[in-house]
Amino acid sequence: MTQHTIYQAKQIHTMNSATPAATHVAVREGRILAVGSEEEVRSWGDAPVDMRFADKVLLPGFVEGHAHLMAGGIWSYTYVGYHDRMDPQGQPWPALTDISGVLERLREIGSRLPPEAPLVAWGFDPIFLPSKRLDRTDLDSVSETRPIAVMHSNFHLMTVNSAALKLVGYSRDTDVQGVHKQADGHPSGELQEMAAMFPVMRRLGINFRELGSAAEGIRDYASVARRCGVTTATDLFSSLEEEEVERLLDLTGSADYSLRVVPALNALGGTPEEIAQKAQALRLKSTEMLRLGLVKVMTDGSIQGFTARVQWPHYYKGPNHGIWNLPPESLYALTEHLNREGIQMHLHVNGSEASKVTIAALREALRKTPFPDHRHTLQHCQMADQAQFRSMAALGLCANLFANHIYYFGDQHRDITIGPERAARMDACRTALDEGVPLAIHSDAPVTPMGPLFTAWCAVHRLTGSGKVLGPNERISVPEALKAITIGAAYTLHLDHEIGSIESGKRADFAVLEEDPFTVPSETLKDVPVWGVVSGGRVFPAAPE
């Protein structure tokens, strides 16, 4: 029989209500043999005790239920965001808090590029710089000849210069939804949602699929995850072409790869029949470290980009663009077919109209074809109200709420996009739990940095970037928040029978922490240091030497 190893820790929080705390865990063949006291785990047979975690705290490996593989590869482009960020190698990128700083960084990076090479940046968000919206003339001051594209932090909008507009033939005669026009009828340079952005992305070689499918990006994604205690993470909008799948199978199958990757097939660009057939074929290729078969449905856009579908009275102090990436009639047809084929869906809904229509579509699909234990999950679901959460519970839907938005955009949502009342119930974790909706919370990396303890802190305190509490009645407790980043997130991925808690028979996936998140002051929850992870029994320090 294969020898097992016993790990001793200062404290083990199992997230299993039958045995919530322990000091020792035995691991054999990448799985948890037993957890409890030293005496209890030794009853399975004598084994060496590994003391490397004797002064650490173990939790189940964190589960990031909404992120994107390009969180690693996106750093091949230039970061120009309003918040400080750190790249996968640990290099800090200082915040840019005005347009002049953005343009200065673009000029500096552009000076290193060949004259004909496009300049692509990401992370910009005009909502933080309301005095003037970045436009083509600003970018023309960087270069009138080099195509420039600045992707907004939400990845639903971009701003480009005149050279990029010319490449795709956008002019005052262009009639494409999302090509924003100035008062004189000429394009401003701002492009909203995929129909408007894609021609520029194609001509400039901006390919999010390649950012996530390149070997270096896939490795960087594991590095990002390892630094914050994540052992399972999604790629929640993926084309999953054959070459990409083969590369994922190869890299995730390597002994030195620490992350279980759960991609979801992008449902845009194919018929319901084609999407279902591809998802079913992909499911058969799943391995221990690569889980395939989910489908991602993109409905509306971004709240801070004013492209989310928001119910009356619509936006508070901004334009009501409200773009459907997937029109309601197409959504009904797609959800009906995928549900009938037994395929779990993860559905992007930001605005309240999008969640309303999506819940109605899923209700109709489930009425026609009952699907026990489907766990269809509304992703982001930021503006759902109590009635919508009640409907979700009745239908067996899950919610994965974008708790990080409270900190990063809460002030702007209160003051600009949707106003004080609706902002107070954004990402309503308390209501979701009280109404019986299975809950996960997420970062949507690279939109905001991956970091489940920070995400949990956001849900517990609901502090905005200015330090104000947004919707105190929607706060949840530390144990509830930690559940949402472990067993709760695992449930939304249909993986709670394998991961999300530390108990006999499950995968030996642990987040290894320097302090105890259950006992530190809740204000410092986000600051608990991560030593690294254990993934399938393999030990990975956060920053290997």
Coordinates of C-alpha atoms in Angstrom, one line a residue:
M1 CA 0.0 0.0 0.0
T2 CA 1.2 3.5 -0.8
Q3 CA 2.7 5.3 2.2
H4 CA 0.8 8.3 3.3
T5 CA 2.0 11.6 4.9
I6 CA 0.6 13.3 7.9
Y7 CA 0.7 17.1 8.0
Q8 CA 0.5 18.9 11.3
A9 CA -0.8 22.5 11.3
K10 CA -1.4 25.1 14.0
Q11 CA -5.1 25.0 12.9
I12 CA -7.0 23.3 10.1
H13 CA -10.4 24.8 9.2
T14 CA -12.1 22.1 7.2
M15 CA -15.3 23.9 6.1
N16 CA -17.0 20.5 6.9
S17 CA -19.7 21.0 9.6
A18 CA -19.2 17.5 10.9
T19 CA -15.5 18.1 11.8
P20 CA -15.0 21.9 11.5
A21 CA -11.5 22.0 13.1
A22 CA -8.5 19.8 13.3
T23 CA -4.7 19.8 13.7
H24 CA -3.6 16.9 11.5
V25 CA -4.5 15.7 8.0
A26 CA -3.3 12.6 6.3
V27 CA -2.7 12.5 2.6
R28 CA -2.3 9.5 0.3
E29 CA -2.1 9.5 -3.5
G30 CA -3.2 13.1 -3.7
R31 CA -6.3 12.7 -1.6
I32 CA -7.3 13.2 2.0
L33 CA -7.1 10.0 3.9
A34 CA -8.2 11.4 7.3
V35 CA -8.4 14.6 9.2
G36 CA -8.6 15.2 13.0
S37 CA -6.2 14.9 15.9
E38 CA -2.9 13.2 15.6
E39 CA -4.3 10.1 17.3
E40 CA -7.3 10.0 15.0
V41 CA -5.3 10.2 11.8
R42 CA -2.7 7.8 13.0
S43 CA -5.4 5.2 13.4
W44 CA -5.1 4.7 9.6
G45 CA -1.5 3.5 10.1
D46 CA 1.7 5.0 11.2
A47 CA 3.3 7.5 8.9
P48 CA 5.9 10.3 9.1
V49 CA 4.6 13.7 10.3
D50 CA 5.6 16.6 8.1
M51 CA 6.0 19.6 10.3
R52 CA 6.5 22.3 7.6
F53 CA 3.0 23.7 8.3
A54 CA 3.2 23.4 12.1
D55 CA 3.0 27.2 12.5
K56 CA 0.6 27.6 9.5
V57 CA -3.2 27.5 9.2
L58 CA -4.8 25.3 6.5
L59 CA -8.1 25.9 4.7
P60 CA -9.5 24.1 1.7
G61 CA -7.8 25.4 -1.4
F62 CA -9.6 28.5 -2.5
V63 CA -11.9 28.3 -5.5
E64 CA -12.0 31.2 -7.9
G65 CA -15.4 30.7 -9.6
H66 CA -15.2 33.6 -12.1
A67 CA -11.8 34.6 -13.6
H68 CA -10.1 34.3 -16.9
L69 CA -6.9 32.6 -18.1
M70 CA -5.8 35.9 -19.7
A71 CA -5.2 37.2 -16.1
G72 CA -1.7 35.9 -16.8
G73 CA -1.2 36.7 -20.4
I74 CA -2.9 40.1 -20.3
W75 CA 0.4 41.5 -18.9
S76 CA 2.0 41.2 -22.4
Y77 CA 0.1 44.5 -22.9
T78 CA 0.6 47.7 -21.0
Y79 CA -1.3 48.3 -17.8
V80 CA -2.8 51.8 -17.5
G81 CA -5.3 51.4 -14.7
Y82 CA -6.5 53.6 -11.8
H83 CA -5.4 51.2 -9.1
D84 CA -2.0 49.8 -8.2
R85 CA -1.6 46.3 -9.6
M86 CA 1.1 43.5 -9.4
D87 CA 2.0 41.3 -12.4
P88 CA 2.4 37.5 -12.2
Q89 CA 6.2 38.0 -11.5
G90 CA 5.5 40.2 -8.5
Q91 CA 6.4 43.5 -10.2
P92 CA 4.3 46.4 -9.0
W93 CA 2.6 48.7 -11.6
P94 CA 1.7 52.1 -10.0
A95 CA -1.8 53.5 -10.4
L96 CA -2.4 56.2 -13.1
T97 CA -4.9 58.7 -11.7
D98 CA -5.2 61.1 -14.6
I99 CA -5.3 61.1 -18.3
S100 CA -1.9 62.8 -18.6
G101 CA -0.4 59.9 -16.7
V102 CA -2.0 57.4 -19.0
L103 CA -0.7 59.2 -22.1
E104 CA 2.8 59.5 -20.6
R105 CA 3.0 55.7 -20.0
L106 CA 1.7 55.0 -23.5
R107 CA 4.4 57.3 -25.0
E108 CA 7.1 55.7 -22.9
I109 CA 6.1 52.2 -24.0
G110 CA 5.6 53.3 -27.6
S111 CA 9.1 54.6 -27.7
R112 CA 10.4 51.0 -27.3
L113 CA 8.2 49.6 -30.1
P114 CA 9.0 49.4 -33.8
P115 CA 7.3 52.2 -35.7
E116 CA 4.7 50.0 -37.4
A117 CA 3.8 48.0 -34.3
P118 CA 0.4 48.6 -32.7
L119 CA 0.3 49.8 -29.1
V120 CA -2.2 48.0 -26.9
A121 CA -3.0 48.8 -23.3
W122 CA -5.5 47.6 -20.7
G123 CA -7.1 48.4 -17.3
F124 CA -8.2 51.9 -18.1
D125 CA -11.5 53.1 -16.6
P126 CA -12.9 56.6 -17.5
I127 CA -15.4 56.5 -14.7
F128 CA -12.6 57.5 -12.3
L129 CA -11.7 60.5 -14.5
P130 CA -15.0 62.1 -15.1
S131 CA -13.7 65.6 -16.1
K132 CA -12.9 64.4 -19.6
R133 CA -13.5 61.1 -21.4
L134 CA -10.5 59.7 -23.2
D135 CA -11.0 60.0 -26.9
R136 CA -9.2 59.5 -30.2
T137 CA -7.6 63.0 -30.1
D138 CA -5.9 62.2 -26.8
L139 CA -4.5 59.0 -28.3
D140 CA -3.5 60.8 -31.5
S141 CA -1.2 63.0 -29.3
V142 CA 0.7 59.8 -28.5
S143 CA 0.9 58.8 -32.2
E144 CA -1.1 59.7 -35.3
T145 CA 0.4 56.9 -37.3
R146 CA 0.7 54.0 -35.0
P147 CA -2.6 52.2 -34.2
I148 CA -3.4 52.5 -30.5
A149 CA -6.1 50.6 -28.5
V150 CA -6.8 51.1 -24.8
M151 CA -9.0 48.3 -23.4
H152 CA -11.1 49.4 -20.5
S153 CA -10.9 47.5 -17.2
N154 CA -14.2 45.8 -17.8
F155 CA -13.1 44.5 -21.2
H156 CA -16.5 45.5 -22.6
L157 CA -15.2 48.8 -24.1
M158 CA -12.1 50.2 -25.7
T159 CA -10.8 53.6 -26.9
V160 CA -8.7 53.8 -30.0
N161 CA -6.9 56.5 -32.0
S162 CA -7.6 57.8 -35.5
A163 CA -5.1 55.4 -37.1
A164 CA -7.0 52.4 -35.6
L165 CA -10.4 53.8 -36.7
K166 CA -9.0 54.2 -40.2
L167 CA -7.8 50.6 -40.3
V168 CA -11.4 49.3 -40.0
G169 CA -13.1 52.1 -41.9
Y170 CA -15.0 53.6 -39.0
S171 CA -16.3 57.0 -40.0
R172 CA -19.3 59.3 -39.5
D173 CA -21.1 57.0 -42.0
T174 CA -20.6 53.9 -39.9
D175 CA -23.8 52.4 -38.6
V176 CA -22.6 49.8 -36.1
Q177 CA -24.1 49.6 -32.6
G178 CA -21.5 50.6 -30.0
V179 CA -19.4 52.9 -32.3
H180 CA -19.8 56.1 -30.2
K181 CA -20.1 59.3 -32.1
Q182 CA -19.2 62.9 -31.2
A183 CA -21.6 65.8 -31.7
D184 CA -20.3 66.3 -35.2
G185 CA -21.1 62.7 -36.1
H186 CA -17.5 61.5 -36.2
P187 CA -16.4 58.5 -34.1
S188 CA -15.0 59.6 -30.7
G189 CA -12.8 56.6 -30.6
E190 CA -14.8 54.8 -27.9
L191 CA -16.1 51.4 -29.0
Q192 CA -18.7 49.6 -26.8
E193 CA -19.1 45.8 -26.7
M194 CA -18.0 43.1 -29.0
A195 CA -19.7 44.0 -32.3
A196 CA -18.0 47.4 -32.3
M197 CA -14.6 46.2 -30.8
F198 CA -14.0 43.0 -32.7
P199 CA -13.0 44.5 -36.1
V200 CA -10.3 46.6 -34.4
M201 CA -9.2 43.6 -32.2
R202 CA -8.9 41.4 -35.3
R203 CA -6.8 44.0 -37.3
L204 CA -4.5 44.7 -34.3
G205 CA -4.1 41.1 -33.3
I206 CA -5.8 41.5 -29.9
N207 CA -6.8 38.0 -29.2
F208 CA -8.0 37.2 -25.7
R209 CA -8.1 33.5 -26.5
E210 CA -4.5 33.5 -27.4
L211 CA -3.6 35.4 -24.2
G212 CA -5.2 32.6 -22.3
S213 CA -4.1 29.7 -24.4
A214 CA -0.4 30.5 -24.8
A215 CA 1.9 28.3 -22.7
E216 CA 3.4 31.3 -20.8
G217 CA 0.0 32.8 -20.1
I218 CA -1.3 29.4 -18.7
R219 CA 1.8 29.1 -16.5
D220 CA 1.4 32.7 -15.3
Y221 CA -2.2 32.0 -14.4
A222 CA -1.1 29.3 -12.0
S223 CA 1.4 31.7 -10.5
V224 CA -1.3 34.3 -10.0
A225 CA -3.5 31.8 -8.3
R226 CA -0.8 30.2 -6.2
R227 CA 0.1 33.6 -4.7
C228 CA -3.4 34.0 -3.3
G229 CA -4.1 30.4 -2.2
V230 CA -6.2 29.3 -5.2
T231 CA -6.1 25.7 -6.3
T232 CA -9.1 25.7 -8.6
A233 CA -9.9 28.6 -11.0
T234 CA -12.2 29.0 -13.9
D235 CA -11.6 30.5 -17.4
L236 CA -15.1 31.8 -17.8
F237 CA -15.2 32.7 -21.5
S238 CA -13.1 30.5 -23.7
S239 CA -13.2 29.4 -27.3
L240 CA -11.6 26.0 -26.4
E241 CA -10.3 25.3 -29.9
E242 CA -8.6 22.0 -30.4
E243 CA -5.0 23.3 -30.2
E244 CA -5.8 25.3 -27.0
V245 CA -7.4 22.2 -25.3
E246 CA -4.4 20.1 -26.2
R247 CA -2.0 22.7 -24.7
L248 CA -4.2 22.9 -21.6
L249 CA -4.2 19.2 -21.2
D250 CA -0.4 19.1 -21.5
L251 CA 0.4 21.9 -19.1
T252 CA -2.2 21.1 -16.4
G253 CA -1.1 17.5 -16.5
S254 CA 2.5 18.5 -15.6
A255 CA 3.7 17.6 -12.1
D256 CA 4.8 21.2 -11.5
Y257 CA 1.4 22.8 -12.4
S258 CA -0.5 23.7 -9.3
L259 CA -3.9 24.8 -10.6
R260 CA -7.0 22.9 -11.5
V261 CA -8.5 24.9 -14.5
V262 CA -12.2 24.9 -15.2
P263 CA -12.9 26.6 -18.6
A264 CA -16.4 27.4 -19.8
L265 CA -17.1 27.4 -23.5
N266 CA -18.1 30.8 -25.0
A267 CA -21.7 30.5 -26.3
L268 CA -21.4 33.5 -28.7
G269 CA -20.8 32.8 -32.3
G270 CA -22.5 29.4 -32.7
T271 CA -25.9 27.9 -32.9
P272 CA -27.4 26.3 -29.8
E273 CA -26.9 22.9 -31.4
E274 CA -23.2 23.6 -32.2
I275 CA -22.5 24.9 -28.8
A276 CA -24.1 21.9 -27.1
Q277 CA -22.3 19.4 -29.3
K278 CA -19.0 21.0 -28.7
A279 CA -19.5 21.2 -24.9
Q280 CA -20.5 17.5 -24.7
A281 CA -17.4 16.5 -26.7
L282 CA -15.2 18.6 -24.5
R283 CA -16.6 17.1 -21.3
L284 CA -15.2 13.7 -22.4
K285 CA -11.7 15.1 -22.4
S286 CA -11.8 16.2 -18.8
T287 CA -8.9 15.2 -16.5
E288 CA -8.2 15.7 -12.8
M289 CA -6.7 19.1 -13.4
L290 CA -8.7 20.2 -16.4
R291 CA -12.5 20.1 -16.1
L292 CA -14.5 20.7 -19.3
G293 CA -18.1 20.8 -20.2
L294 CA -19.4 24.1 -18.8
V295 CA -20.9 26.8 -21.1
K296 CA -20.7 30.6 -20.6
V297 CA -23.5 32.7 -21.8
M298 CA -22.9 36.5 -22.2
T299 CA -26.0 38.6 -22.0
D300 CA -25.4 42.3 -21.3
G301 CA -22.4 44.6 -20.8
S302 CA -20.8 46.6 -18.0
I303 CA -22.5 48.8 -15.5
Q304 CA -19.6 51.3 -15.2
G305 CA -19.4 51.3 -19.0
F306 CA -23.2 52.1 -19.2
T307 CA -23.7 49.0 -21.4
A308 CA -25.4 46.8 -18.9
R309 CA -29.1 46.4 -19.3
V310 CA -30.6 48.3 -16.4
Q311 CA -34.4 48.4 -15.7
W312 CA -36.4 51.6 -15.3
P313 CA -35.4 54.2 -14.1
H314 CA -32.2 53.1 -15.9
Y315 CA -28.9 54.9 -15.2
Y316 CA -28.6 57.6 -12.6
K317 CA -26.3 60.2 -14.1
G318 CA -25.1 58.6 -17.3
P319 CA -26.1 57.5 -20.8
N320 CA -28.4 54.5 -21.1
H321 CA -26.5 52.5 -23.8
G322 CA -27.7 49.2 -22.5
I323 CA -26.4 46.7 -25.1
W324 CA -27.5 43.1 -25.5
N325 CA -24.5 40.9 -26.4
L326 CA -27.1 38.1 -26.8
P327 CA -30.7 39.4 -27.5
P328 CA -33.5 38.0 -25.4
E329 CA -35.0 35.9 -28.2
S330 CA -31.6 34.2 -28.8
L331 CA -31.1 33.8 -25.0
Y332 CA -34.4 31.9 -24.8
A333 CA -33.5 29.6 -27.6
L334 CA -30.0 28.9 -26.3
T335 CA -30.9 28.3 -22.7
E336 CA -33.8 26.0 -23.7
H337 CA -31.5 23.8 -25.9
L338 CA -28.5 23.7 -23.5
N339 CA -30.8 22.9 -20.5
R340 CA -32.5 20.1 -22.6
E341 CA -29.0 18.7 -23.3
G342 CA -28.0 18.6 -19.6
I343 CA -25.3 21.2 -19.9
Q344 CA -24.6 23.5 -17.0
M345 CA -24.7 27.2 -17.9
H346 CA -22.9 30.1 -16.3
L347 CA -24.7 33.3 -17.4
H348 CA -23.2 36.8 -17.3
V349 CA -25.8 39.2 -16.0
N350 CA -24.8 42.7 -14.7
G351 CA -27.8 44.9 -15.0
S352 CA -31.2 44.2 -13.4
E353 CA -33.0 43.8 -16.7
A354 CA -30.4 41.2 -17.8
S355 CA -31.0 39.2 -14.6
K356 CA -34.8 39.5 -15.0
V357 CA -34.8 38.3 -18.6
T358 CA -32.3 35.5 -17.9
I359 CA -34.2 34.2 -14.9
A360 CA -37.4 34.2 -17.1
A361 CA -35.5 32.3 -19.9
L362 CA -34.2 29.7 -17.4
R363 CA -37.7 29.3 -15.8
E364 CA -39.1 28.6 -19.3
A365 CA -36.3 26.2 -20.1
L366 CA -36.7 24.3 -16.8
R367 CA -40.5 24.2 -17.3
K368 CA -40.1 22.5 -20.6
T369 CA -37.3 20.2 -19.5
P370 CA -36.8 19.6 -15.8
F371 CA -33.1 19.2 -15.0
P372 CA -32.5 18.1 -11.4
D373 CA -29.5 19.6 -9.7
H374 CA -28.6 21.7 -12.7
R375 CA -26.9 24.5 -10.7
H376 CA -27.1 27.0 -13.5
T377 CA -25.3 30.0 -12.1
L378 CA -25.9 33.8 -12.6
Q379 CA -22.5 35.4 -12.8
H380 CA -21.9 38.9 -11.4
C381 CA -25.7 39.3 -10.9
Q382 CA -24.9 42.7 -9.4
M383 CA -28.3 44.4 -9.5
A384 CA -30.6 41.5 -8.6
D385 CA -33.2 42.5 -6.0
Q386 CA -34.9 40.4 -3.4
A387 CA -37.7 39.3 -5.7
Q388 CA -35.2 38.1 -8.2
F389 CA -33.2 36.2 -5.6
R390 CA -36.5 34.5 -4.4
S391 CA -37.1 33.4 -8.0
M392 CA -33.5 32.1 -8.3
A393 CA -34.0 30.0 -5.2
A394 CA -37.3 28.6 -6.4
L395 CA -35.6 27.5 -9.7
G396 CA -32.5 26.1 -8.0
L397 CA -30.2 28.7 -9.5
C398 CA -26.9 29.7 -8.0
A399 CA -25.3 33.2 -7.8
N400 CA -21.7 34.1 -8.0
L401 CA -21.6 37.8 -7.0
F402 CA -18.9 40.3 -7.9
A403 CA -18.1 41.4 -4.3
N404 CA -14.8 43.2 -5.4
H405 CA -17.0 45.7 -7.3
I406 CA -18.0 47.2 -3.9
Y407 CA -14.5 48.4 -3.3
Y408 CA -13.3 49.1 -6.8
F409 CA -16.4 50.8 -8.2
G410 CA -18.8 51.3 -5.2
D411 CA -18.4 55.0 -5.0
Q412 CA -18.9 55.5 -8.7
H413 CA -22.0 53.2 -8.7
R414 CA -23.5 55.2 -5.8
D415 CA -22.7 58.7 -7.3
I416 CA -22.8 58.1 -11.0
T417 CA -24.2 54.9 -12.5
I418 CA -27.2 53.7 -10.5
G419 CA -27.6 56.0 -7.4
P420 CA -27.5 55.5 -3.7
E421 CA -30.5 53.1 -3.2
R422 CA -29.7 50.6 -5.8
A423 CA -26.0 50.8 -5.1
A424 CA -26.7 49.8 -1.5
R425 CA -28.0 46.4 -2.6
M426 CA -25.4 45.7 -5.2
D427 CA -23.8 42.3 -4.9
A428 CA -26.4 41.4 -2.3
C429 CA -24.7 38.5 -0.5
R430 CA -26.9 38.8 2.6
T431 CA -30.1 38.7 0.6
A432 CA -28.9 35.8 -1.5
L433 CA -28.1 33.7 1.5
D434 CA -31.3 34.7 3.4
E435 CA -33.4 33.7 0.4
G436 CA -31.6 30.3 0.1
V437 CA -29.5 30.9 -3.1
P438 CA -26.2 29.0 -3.1
L439 CA -23.5 31.7 -3.1
A440 CA -20.0 32.2 -4.4
I441 CA -18.1 35.4 -4.7
H442 CA -15.4 36.3 -7.2
S443 CA -12.8 38.7 -8.6
D444 CA -13.3 38.4 -12.4
A445 CA -9.5 38.6 -12.7
P446 CA -8.0 40.4 -14.5
V447 CA -10.8 43.0 -14.2
T448 CA -9.9 43.2 -10.5
P449 CA -6.9 41.3 -9.0
M450 CA -7.5 37.7 -8.0
G451 CA -7.4 37.3 -4.2
P452 CA -10.1 35.4 -2.5
L453 CA -9.3 36.7 1.0
F454 CA -9.7 40.3 -0.4
T455 CA -13.0 39.2 -2.0
A456 CA -14.2 37.8 1.3
W457 CA -13.2 41.0 3.0
C458 CA -15.2 43.0 0.5
A459 CA -18.3 40.9 1.2
V460 CA -17.8 41.2 5.0
H461 CA -17.3 45.0 5.2
R462 CA -18.7 46.4 1.9
L463 CA -16.2 49.3 2.1
T464 CA -15.8 51.4 -1.0
G465 CA -12.5 52.8 -2.2
S466 CA -13.2 56.0 -0.2
G467 CA -13.8 54.0 2.9
K468 CA -17.5 54.4 3.1
V469 CA -19.8 51.4 3.9
L470 CA -22.1 50.7 0.9
G471 CA -25.2 48.8 2.0
P472 CA -24.4 47.7 5.6
N473 CA -27.5 45.4 5.6
E474 CA -25.9 43.3 2.8
R475 CA -22.8 42.4 4.8
I476 CA -22.1 38.8 5.7
S477 CA -20.0 37.2 8.4
V478 CA -16.4 36.0 8.0
P479 CA -17.4 32.3 8.2
E480 CA -20.1 32.9 5.5
A481 CA -17.6 34.7 3.3
L482 CA -14.9 32.0 3.7
K483 CA -17.5 29.4 2.8
A484 CA -18.3 31.4 -0.4
I485 CA -14.7 31.1 -1.6
T486 CA -14.4 27.4 -0.8
I487 CA -17.3 25.0 -0.7
G488 CA -19.7 27.5 -2.0
A489 CA -17.7 28.2 -5.1
A490 CA -17.0 24.5 -5.5
Y491 CA -20.8 23.9 -5.5
T492 CA -21.4 26.3 -8.4
L493 CA -18.9 24.3 -10.4
H494 CA -20.4 20.9 -9.5
L495 CA -17.2 20.0 -7.8
D496 CA -18.2 20.1 -4.1
H497 CA -17.9 16.3 -3.9
E498 CA -14.2 16.6 -4.7
I499 CA -13.0 20.0 -3.4
G500 CA -14.0 22.9 -1.2
S501 CA -13.6 21.2 2.1
I502 CA -11.0 19.1 3.9
E503 CA -12.5 15.7 4.5
S504 CA -11.8 12.1 3.8
G505 CA -11.9 11.1 0.2
K506 CA -11.6 14.6 -1.3
R507 CA -8.6 16.0 -3.2
A508 CA -5.8 17.2 -1.0
D509 CA -6.1 20.8 -1.9
F510 CA -5.2 23.3 0.8
A511 CA -4.6 27.1 1.1
V512 CA -1.6 27.5 3.4
L513 CA -1.9 30.7 5.4
E514 CA 0.4 32.5 7.9
E515 CA -2.4 33.7 10.1
D516 CA -5.9 32.4 11.0
P517 CA -8.6 34.3 9.0
F518 CA -11.2 33.1 11.5
T519 CA -9.5 34.8 14.4
V520 CA -7.7 37.9 13.0
P521 CA -9.7 41.2 13.3
S522 CA -12.0 41.1 10.3
E523 CA -10.6 44.4 9.1
T524 CA -7.4 42.6 8.4
L525 CA -8.9 39.6 6.6
K526 CA -7.6 40.8 3.3
D527 CA -4.1 41.1 4.6
V528 CA -3.6 37.5 5.9
P529 CA -0.4 36.3 4.2
V530 CA -0.5 33.3 1.9
W531 CA 2.4 30.9 2.2
G532 CA 1.3 28.9 -0.8
V533 CA -0.9 25.9 -1.6
V534 CA -1.1 22.1 -1.6
S535 CA -2.6 20.9 -4.8
G536 CA -3.4 17.2 -5.0
G537 CA -1.0 16.5 -2.2
R538 CA 1.9 18.4 -4.0
V539 CA 3.3 21.4 -2.1
F540 CA 3.8 24.7 -3.9
P541 CA 5.2 27.8 -2.1
A542 CA 3.6 31.0 -3.3
A543 CA 6.9 32.4 -4.6
P544 CA 9.3 29.5 -5.2
E545 CA 13.0 30.3 -5.1

